[in-house]
Short mmCIF file of C-alpha atoms in Angstrom, two decimals:
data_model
loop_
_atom_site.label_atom_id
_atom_site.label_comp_id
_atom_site.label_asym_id
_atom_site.label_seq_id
_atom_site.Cartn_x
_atom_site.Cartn_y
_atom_site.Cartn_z
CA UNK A 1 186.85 57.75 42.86
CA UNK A 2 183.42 57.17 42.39
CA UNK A 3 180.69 59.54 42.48
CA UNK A 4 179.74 59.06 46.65
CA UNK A 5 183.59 59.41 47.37
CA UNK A 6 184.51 55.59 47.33
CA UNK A 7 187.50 54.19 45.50
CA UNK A 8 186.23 52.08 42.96
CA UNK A 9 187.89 48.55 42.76
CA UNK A 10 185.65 46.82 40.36
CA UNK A 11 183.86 48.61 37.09
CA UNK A 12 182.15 46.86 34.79
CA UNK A 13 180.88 48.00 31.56
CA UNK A 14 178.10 46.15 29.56
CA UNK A 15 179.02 42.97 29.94
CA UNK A 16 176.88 39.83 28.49
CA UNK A 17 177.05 36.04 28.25
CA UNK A 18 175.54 34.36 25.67
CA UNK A 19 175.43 30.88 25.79
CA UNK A 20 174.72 29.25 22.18
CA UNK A 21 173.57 26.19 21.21
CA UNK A 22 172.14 24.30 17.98
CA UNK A 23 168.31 25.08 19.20
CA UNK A 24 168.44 28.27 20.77
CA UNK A 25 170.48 31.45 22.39
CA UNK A 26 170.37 31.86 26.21
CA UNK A 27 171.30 35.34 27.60
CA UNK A 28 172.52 34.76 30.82
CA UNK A 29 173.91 38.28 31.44
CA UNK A 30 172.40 41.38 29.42
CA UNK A 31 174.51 44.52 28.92
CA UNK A 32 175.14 44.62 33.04
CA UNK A 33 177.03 48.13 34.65
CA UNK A 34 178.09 47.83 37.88
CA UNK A 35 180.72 49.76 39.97
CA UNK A 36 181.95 48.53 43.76
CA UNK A 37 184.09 50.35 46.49
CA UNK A 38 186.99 48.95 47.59
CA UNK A 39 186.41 47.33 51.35
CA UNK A 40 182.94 46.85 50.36
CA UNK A 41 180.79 43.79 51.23
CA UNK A 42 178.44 44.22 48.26
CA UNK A 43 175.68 41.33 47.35
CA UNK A 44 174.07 40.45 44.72
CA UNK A 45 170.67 38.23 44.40
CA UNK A 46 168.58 36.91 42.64
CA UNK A 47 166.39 33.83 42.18
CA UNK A 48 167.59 30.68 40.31
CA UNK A 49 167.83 31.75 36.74
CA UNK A 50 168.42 34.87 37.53
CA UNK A 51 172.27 34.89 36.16
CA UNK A 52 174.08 35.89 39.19
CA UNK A 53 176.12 33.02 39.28
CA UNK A 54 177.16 33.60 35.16
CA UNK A 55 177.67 37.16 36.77
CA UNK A 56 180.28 36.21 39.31
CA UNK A 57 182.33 33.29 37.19
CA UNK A 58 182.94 36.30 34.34
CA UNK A 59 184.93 38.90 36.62
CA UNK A 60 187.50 36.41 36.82
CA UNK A 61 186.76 34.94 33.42
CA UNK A 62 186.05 31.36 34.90
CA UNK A 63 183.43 32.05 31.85
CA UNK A 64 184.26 34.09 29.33
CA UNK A 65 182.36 37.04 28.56
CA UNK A 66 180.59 37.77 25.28
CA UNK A 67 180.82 41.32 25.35
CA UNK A 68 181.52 44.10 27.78
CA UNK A 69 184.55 45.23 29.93
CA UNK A 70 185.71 44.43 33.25
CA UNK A 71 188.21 46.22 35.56
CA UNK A 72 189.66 45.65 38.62
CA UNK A 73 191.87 47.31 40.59
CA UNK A 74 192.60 49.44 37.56
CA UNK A 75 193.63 46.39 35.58
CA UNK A 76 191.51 45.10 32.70
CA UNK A 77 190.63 41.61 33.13
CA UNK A 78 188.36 41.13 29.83
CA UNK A 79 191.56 42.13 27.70
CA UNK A 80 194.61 39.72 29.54
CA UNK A 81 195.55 36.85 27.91
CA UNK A 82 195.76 33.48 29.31
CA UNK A 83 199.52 34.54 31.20
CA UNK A 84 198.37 37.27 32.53
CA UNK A 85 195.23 36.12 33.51
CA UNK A 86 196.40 33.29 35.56
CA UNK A 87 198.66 36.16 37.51
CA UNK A 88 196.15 38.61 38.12
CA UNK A 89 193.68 35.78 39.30
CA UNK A 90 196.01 35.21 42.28
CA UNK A 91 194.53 39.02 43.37
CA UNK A 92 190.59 37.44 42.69
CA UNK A 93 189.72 35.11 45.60
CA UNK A 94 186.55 32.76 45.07
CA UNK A 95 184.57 30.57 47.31
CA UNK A 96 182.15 28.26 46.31
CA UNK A 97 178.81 26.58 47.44
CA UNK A 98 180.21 23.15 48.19
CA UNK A 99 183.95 24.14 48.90
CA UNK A 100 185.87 22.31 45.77
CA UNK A 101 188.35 21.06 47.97
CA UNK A 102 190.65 18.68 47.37
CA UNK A 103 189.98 15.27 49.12
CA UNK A 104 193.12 13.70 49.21
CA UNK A 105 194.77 16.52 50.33
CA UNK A 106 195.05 17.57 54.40
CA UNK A 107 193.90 21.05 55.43
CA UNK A 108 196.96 22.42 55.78
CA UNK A 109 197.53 21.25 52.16
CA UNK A 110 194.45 22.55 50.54
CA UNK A 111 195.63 25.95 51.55
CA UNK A 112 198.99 26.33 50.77
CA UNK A 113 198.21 24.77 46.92
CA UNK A 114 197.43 27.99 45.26
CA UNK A 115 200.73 29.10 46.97
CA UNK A 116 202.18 25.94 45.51
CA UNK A 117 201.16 27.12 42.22
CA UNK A 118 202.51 30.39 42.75
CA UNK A 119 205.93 29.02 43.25
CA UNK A 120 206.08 30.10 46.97
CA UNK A 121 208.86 28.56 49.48
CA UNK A 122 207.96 25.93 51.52
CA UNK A 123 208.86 28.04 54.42
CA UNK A 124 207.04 31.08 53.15
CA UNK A 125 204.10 28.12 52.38
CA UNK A 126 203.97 27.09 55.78
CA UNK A 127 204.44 29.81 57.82
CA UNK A 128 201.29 31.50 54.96
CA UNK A 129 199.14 28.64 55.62
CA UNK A 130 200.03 28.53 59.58
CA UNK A 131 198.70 33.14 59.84
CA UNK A 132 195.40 31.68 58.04
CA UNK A 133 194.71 28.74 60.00
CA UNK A 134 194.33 30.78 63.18
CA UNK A 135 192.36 33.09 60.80
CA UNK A 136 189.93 31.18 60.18
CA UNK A 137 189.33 29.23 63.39
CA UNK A 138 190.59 25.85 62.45
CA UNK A 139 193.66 25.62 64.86
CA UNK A 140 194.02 22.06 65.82
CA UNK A 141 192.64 20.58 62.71
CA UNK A 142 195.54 20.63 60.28
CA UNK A 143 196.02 17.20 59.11
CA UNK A 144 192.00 16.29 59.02
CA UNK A 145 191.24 15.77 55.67
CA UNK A 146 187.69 17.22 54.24
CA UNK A 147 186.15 13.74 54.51
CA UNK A 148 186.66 14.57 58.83
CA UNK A 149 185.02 18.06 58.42
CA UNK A 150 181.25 19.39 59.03
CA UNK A 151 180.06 21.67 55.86
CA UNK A 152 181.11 24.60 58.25
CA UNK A 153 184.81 23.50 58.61
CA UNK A 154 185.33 22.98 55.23
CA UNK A 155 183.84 26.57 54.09
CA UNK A 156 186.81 27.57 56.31
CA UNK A 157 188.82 25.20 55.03
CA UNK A 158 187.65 27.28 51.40
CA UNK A 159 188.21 30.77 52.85
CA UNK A 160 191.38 30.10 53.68
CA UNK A 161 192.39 28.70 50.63
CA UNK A 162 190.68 31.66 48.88
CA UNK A 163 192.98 34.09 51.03
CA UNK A 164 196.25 32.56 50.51
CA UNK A 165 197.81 34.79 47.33
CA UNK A 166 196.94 37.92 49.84
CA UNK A 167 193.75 38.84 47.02
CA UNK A 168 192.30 42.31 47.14
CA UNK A 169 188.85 41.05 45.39
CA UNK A 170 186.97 37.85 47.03
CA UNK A 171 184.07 36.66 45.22
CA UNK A 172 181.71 34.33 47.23
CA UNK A 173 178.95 32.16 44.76
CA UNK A 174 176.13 30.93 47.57
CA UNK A 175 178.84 30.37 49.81
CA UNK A 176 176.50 29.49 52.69
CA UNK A 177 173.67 27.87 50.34
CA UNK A 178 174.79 23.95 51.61
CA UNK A 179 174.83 25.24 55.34
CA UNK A 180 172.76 25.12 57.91
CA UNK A 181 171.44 28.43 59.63
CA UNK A 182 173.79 28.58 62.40
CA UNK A 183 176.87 27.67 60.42
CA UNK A 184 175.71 30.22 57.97
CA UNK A 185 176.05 32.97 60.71
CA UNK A 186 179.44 32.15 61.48
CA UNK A 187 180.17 32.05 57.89
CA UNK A 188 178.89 35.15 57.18
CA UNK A 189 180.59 36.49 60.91
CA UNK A 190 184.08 35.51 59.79
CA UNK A 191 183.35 36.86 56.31
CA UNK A 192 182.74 40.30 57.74
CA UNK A 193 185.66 39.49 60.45
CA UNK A 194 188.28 39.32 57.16
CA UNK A 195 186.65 41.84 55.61
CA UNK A 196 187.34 44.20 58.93
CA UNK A 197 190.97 43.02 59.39
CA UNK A 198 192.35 42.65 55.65
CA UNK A 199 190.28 45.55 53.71
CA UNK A 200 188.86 42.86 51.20
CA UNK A 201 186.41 43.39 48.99
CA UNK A 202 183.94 40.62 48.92
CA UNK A 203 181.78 40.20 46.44
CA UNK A 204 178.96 37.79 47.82
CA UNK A 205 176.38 36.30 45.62
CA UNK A 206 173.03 34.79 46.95
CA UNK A 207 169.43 33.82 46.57
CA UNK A 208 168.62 34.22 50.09
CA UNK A 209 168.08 38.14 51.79
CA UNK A 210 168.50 37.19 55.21
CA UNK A 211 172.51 37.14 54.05
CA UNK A 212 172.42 40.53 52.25
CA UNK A 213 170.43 41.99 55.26
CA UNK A 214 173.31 40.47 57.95
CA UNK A 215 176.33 41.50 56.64
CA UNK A 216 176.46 44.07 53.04
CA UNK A 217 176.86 47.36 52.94
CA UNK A 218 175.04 47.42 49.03
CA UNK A 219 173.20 45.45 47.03
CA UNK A 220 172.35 44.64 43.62
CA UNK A 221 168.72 42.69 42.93
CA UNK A 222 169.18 40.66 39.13
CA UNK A 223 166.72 39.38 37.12
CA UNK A 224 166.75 37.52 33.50
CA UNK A 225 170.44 38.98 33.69
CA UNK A 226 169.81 42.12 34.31
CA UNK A 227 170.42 44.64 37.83
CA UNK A 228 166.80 45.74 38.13
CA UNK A 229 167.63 47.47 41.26
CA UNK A 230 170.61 48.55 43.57
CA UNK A 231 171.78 50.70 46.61
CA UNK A 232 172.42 50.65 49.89
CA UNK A 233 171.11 47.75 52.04
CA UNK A 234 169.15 49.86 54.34
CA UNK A 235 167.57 52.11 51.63
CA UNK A 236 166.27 48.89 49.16
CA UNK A 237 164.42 47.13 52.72
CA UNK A 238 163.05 50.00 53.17
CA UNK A 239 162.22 51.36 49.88
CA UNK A 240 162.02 48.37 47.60
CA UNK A 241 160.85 48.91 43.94
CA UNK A 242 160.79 46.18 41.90
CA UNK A 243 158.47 43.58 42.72
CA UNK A 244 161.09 40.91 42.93
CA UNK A 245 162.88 42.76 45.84
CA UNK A 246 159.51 43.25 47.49
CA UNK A 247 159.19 39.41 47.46
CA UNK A 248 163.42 38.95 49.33
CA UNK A 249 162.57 41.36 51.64
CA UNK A 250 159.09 40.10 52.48
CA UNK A 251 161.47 36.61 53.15
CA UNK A 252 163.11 38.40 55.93
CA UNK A 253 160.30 40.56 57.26
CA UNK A 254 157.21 38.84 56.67
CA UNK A 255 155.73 41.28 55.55
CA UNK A 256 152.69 39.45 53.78
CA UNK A 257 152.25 37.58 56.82
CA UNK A 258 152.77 40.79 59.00
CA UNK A 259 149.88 42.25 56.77
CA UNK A 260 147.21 39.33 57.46
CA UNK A 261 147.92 39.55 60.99
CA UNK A 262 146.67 43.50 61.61
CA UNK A 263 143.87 42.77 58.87
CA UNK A 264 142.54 40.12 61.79
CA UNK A 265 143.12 41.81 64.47
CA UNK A 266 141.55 45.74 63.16
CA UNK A 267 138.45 43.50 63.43
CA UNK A 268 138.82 43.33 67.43
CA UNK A 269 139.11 47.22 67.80
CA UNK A 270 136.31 49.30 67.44
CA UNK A 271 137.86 52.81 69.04
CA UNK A 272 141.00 54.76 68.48
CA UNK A 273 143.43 54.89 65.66
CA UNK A 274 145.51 51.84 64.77
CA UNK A 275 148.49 53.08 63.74
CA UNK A 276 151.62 51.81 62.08
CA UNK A 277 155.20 53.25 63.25
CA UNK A 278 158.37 52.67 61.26
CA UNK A 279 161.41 53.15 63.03
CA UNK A 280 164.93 53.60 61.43
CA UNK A 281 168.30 53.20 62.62
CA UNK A 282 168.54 54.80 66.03
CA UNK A 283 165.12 55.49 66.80
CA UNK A 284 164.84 51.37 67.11
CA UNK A 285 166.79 51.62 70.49
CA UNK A 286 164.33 54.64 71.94
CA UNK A 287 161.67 53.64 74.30
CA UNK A 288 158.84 55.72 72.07
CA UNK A 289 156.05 53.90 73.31
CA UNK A 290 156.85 54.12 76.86
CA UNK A 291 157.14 58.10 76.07
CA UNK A 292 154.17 58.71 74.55
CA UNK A 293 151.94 57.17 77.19
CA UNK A 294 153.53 59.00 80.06
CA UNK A 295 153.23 62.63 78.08
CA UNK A 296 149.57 61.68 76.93
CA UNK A 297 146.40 60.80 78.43
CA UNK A 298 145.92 57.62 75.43
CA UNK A 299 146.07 53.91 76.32
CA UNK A 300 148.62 52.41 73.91
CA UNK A 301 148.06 48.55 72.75
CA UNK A 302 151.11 46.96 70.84
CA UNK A 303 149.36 45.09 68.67
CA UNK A 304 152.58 43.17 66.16
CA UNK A 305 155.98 44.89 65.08
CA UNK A 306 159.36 43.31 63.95
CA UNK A 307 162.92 45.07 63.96
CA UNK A 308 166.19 43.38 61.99
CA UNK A 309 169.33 44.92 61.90
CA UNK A 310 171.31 45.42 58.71
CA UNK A 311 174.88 46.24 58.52
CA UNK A 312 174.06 50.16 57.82
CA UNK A 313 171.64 50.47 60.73
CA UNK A 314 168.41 48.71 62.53
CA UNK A 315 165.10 49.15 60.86
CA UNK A 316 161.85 47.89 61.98
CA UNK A 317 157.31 48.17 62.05
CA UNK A 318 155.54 48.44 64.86
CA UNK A 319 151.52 48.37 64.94
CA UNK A 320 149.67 50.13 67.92
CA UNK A 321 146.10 50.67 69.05
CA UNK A 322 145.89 54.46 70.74
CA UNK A 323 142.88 54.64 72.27
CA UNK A 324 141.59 57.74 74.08
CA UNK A 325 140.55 61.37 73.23
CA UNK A 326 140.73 62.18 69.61
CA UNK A 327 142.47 65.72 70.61
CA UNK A 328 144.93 63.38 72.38
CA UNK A 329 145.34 61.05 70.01
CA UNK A 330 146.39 63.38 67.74
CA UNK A 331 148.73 65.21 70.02
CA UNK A 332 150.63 62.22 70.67
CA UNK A 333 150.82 61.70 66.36
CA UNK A 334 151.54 65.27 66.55
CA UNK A 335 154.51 64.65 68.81
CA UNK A 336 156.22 61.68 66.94
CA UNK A 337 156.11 63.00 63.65
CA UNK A 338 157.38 66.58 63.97
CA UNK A 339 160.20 65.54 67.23
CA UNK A 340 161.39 62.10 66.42
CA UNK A 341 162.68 60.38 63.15
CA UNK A 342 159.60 57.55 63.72
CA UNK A 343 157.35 57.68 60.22
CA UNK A 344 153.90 57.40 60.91
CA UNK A 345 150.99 56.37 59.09
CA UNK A 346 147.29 56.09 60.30
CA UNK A 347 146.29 52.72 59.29
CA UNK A 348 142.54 52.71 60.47
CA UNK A 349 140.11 55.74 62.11
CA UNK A 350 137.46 54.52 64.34
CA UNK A 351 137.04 57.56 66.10
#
């Protein structure tokens, strides 16, 4: 168990990559501790650089560590030996940014080959590949070879391949980075989908927030090859430290942007407070707004706002005018901070 309750299924313990060469060393990874729940969806990101790709290929020793210890599911992959690594890989599903299929192989046949390698029956094979077929969506395309298939069918095509040894880990490197927006969604919808049914633990590894923010439950932020910051989704949008993880979140909530907008528009008012309300979780879905000017004599102008949803909860900012009698006015702040959840802060005073 780990210290919030969870089971762990991955702990790793300082591990670093090193790559050497004649000129120079390159630390790709530096002295990285990490533990994840089991059933958790848990990204990482970073920019390009960042080693979060190095990161991923190690836990299943596609590169091979420098230093440091992994475990998984209480077995130790950093001391196995080539045998037993190629057995307990059959528990580590991976998916990969543009799907290493095999060409001159059919659908159907690019899934059942890691089962092939396993030394399953053709029976057991086909009846294997037949359960993640209809998993997956691709029902009807079978014998289509990858050359026949958008990016989006092959992905599947990928996943399904990635699920056929029954794995308890699946690691995902940009696995929606070659897709376009809406094939990304469905992606991501049929990653959390498998995630639901089978209790997987998907380890998904991006560049871009607007993934983390859809569908993880925690996330890690890496930079130069180190975590610089982690938690749960909800908490890092809200609270983000580090000024890289100000700079993903800004990508999904334009925040700059956001920012330059009010700064215009303060300019037009010349009465009232502008004020700045940040709702969290449940208090997204309450009409506020529509309370406050019933139960107060203040005009209420909504002047910009954004809420996204993340998989731990909705969060969002809304900016208002409240215009009106400064007793009033402050009533009605009165009233939102002390008997709803809302955070409230008092941009600009013209009163």
């Amino acid at each position: 168990m780990d210290g919030k309750g969870g089971i762990l299924v991955i702990s790793i313990e300082g591990l670093n990559k090193i790559f050497k060469s004649n000129k120079s060393n390159i630390t790709a990874v530096d002295d990285l501790t990490l533990d994840i729940n089991e059933g958790e969806i848990f990204g990482v990101i970073g920019y390009s650089g960042a080693g979060k790709s190095t990161f991923v290929r190690l836990l299943n020793r596609l590169e091979e560590p420098t230093g440091g210890k992994i475990v998984i599911d209480q077995q130790e992959i950093t001391a196995l030996n080539s045998k037993q690594l190629r057995v307990a890989r059959q528990e580590i599903g991976m998916i990969f940014q543009h799907f290493n299929l095999l060409w001159s192989r059919t659908v159907k046949d690019n899934i059942a080959f890691p089962l092939e390698i396993a030394g399953v029956s053709k029976i057991e094979r086909e009846e294997r590949v037949q359960e993640l077929i209809e998993l997956v969506g691709l029902a009807g395309r079978e014998s289509a070879y990858p050359s026949q298939l958008s990016g989006g069918q092959k992905q599947r095509v990928g996943i399904a391949r990635s699920l056929a040894n029954n794995p308890k880990v699946l690691l995902c490197d940009e696995a929606t980075s070659a897709l376009d927006p809406e094939t990304t969604n469905s992606i991501l919808d049929l990653l959390v989908d498998i995630n639901k049914k089978l209790g997987l633990t998907v380890i998904l590894i991006t560049h871009e927030m607007h993934v983390i923010r859809k569908i993880c439950n925690q996330v890690a932020v890496m930079e130069e090859g180190r975590i610089v910051e982690q938690g749960d989704v909800l908490d890092v949008f809200l609270r983000p430290e580090k000024p890289v993880t100000k700079k993903f979140v800004e990508q999904v909530m334009g925040t700059n942007d956001e920012d330059d907008g009010v700064a215009h528009l303060i300019d037009t008012y010349d009465s009232g407070k502008l004020i700045r309300l940040h709702f969290i979780g449940e208090t997204t879905n309450q009409a506020l707004i529509s309370q406050v000017a019933k139960r107060f004599a203040i005009d209420i102008n909504i002047l910009q706002g954004k809420i996204t949803q993340t998989q731990r909860g909705a969060y969002g900012t809304l900016f208002v005018q409240a215009d009106g009698e400064l007793s009033e006015i402050n009533k009605a702040i009165d009233f939102i901070t002390n008997e709803t959840s809302v955070e409230v802060e008092v941009v600009r005073d013209a009163n």
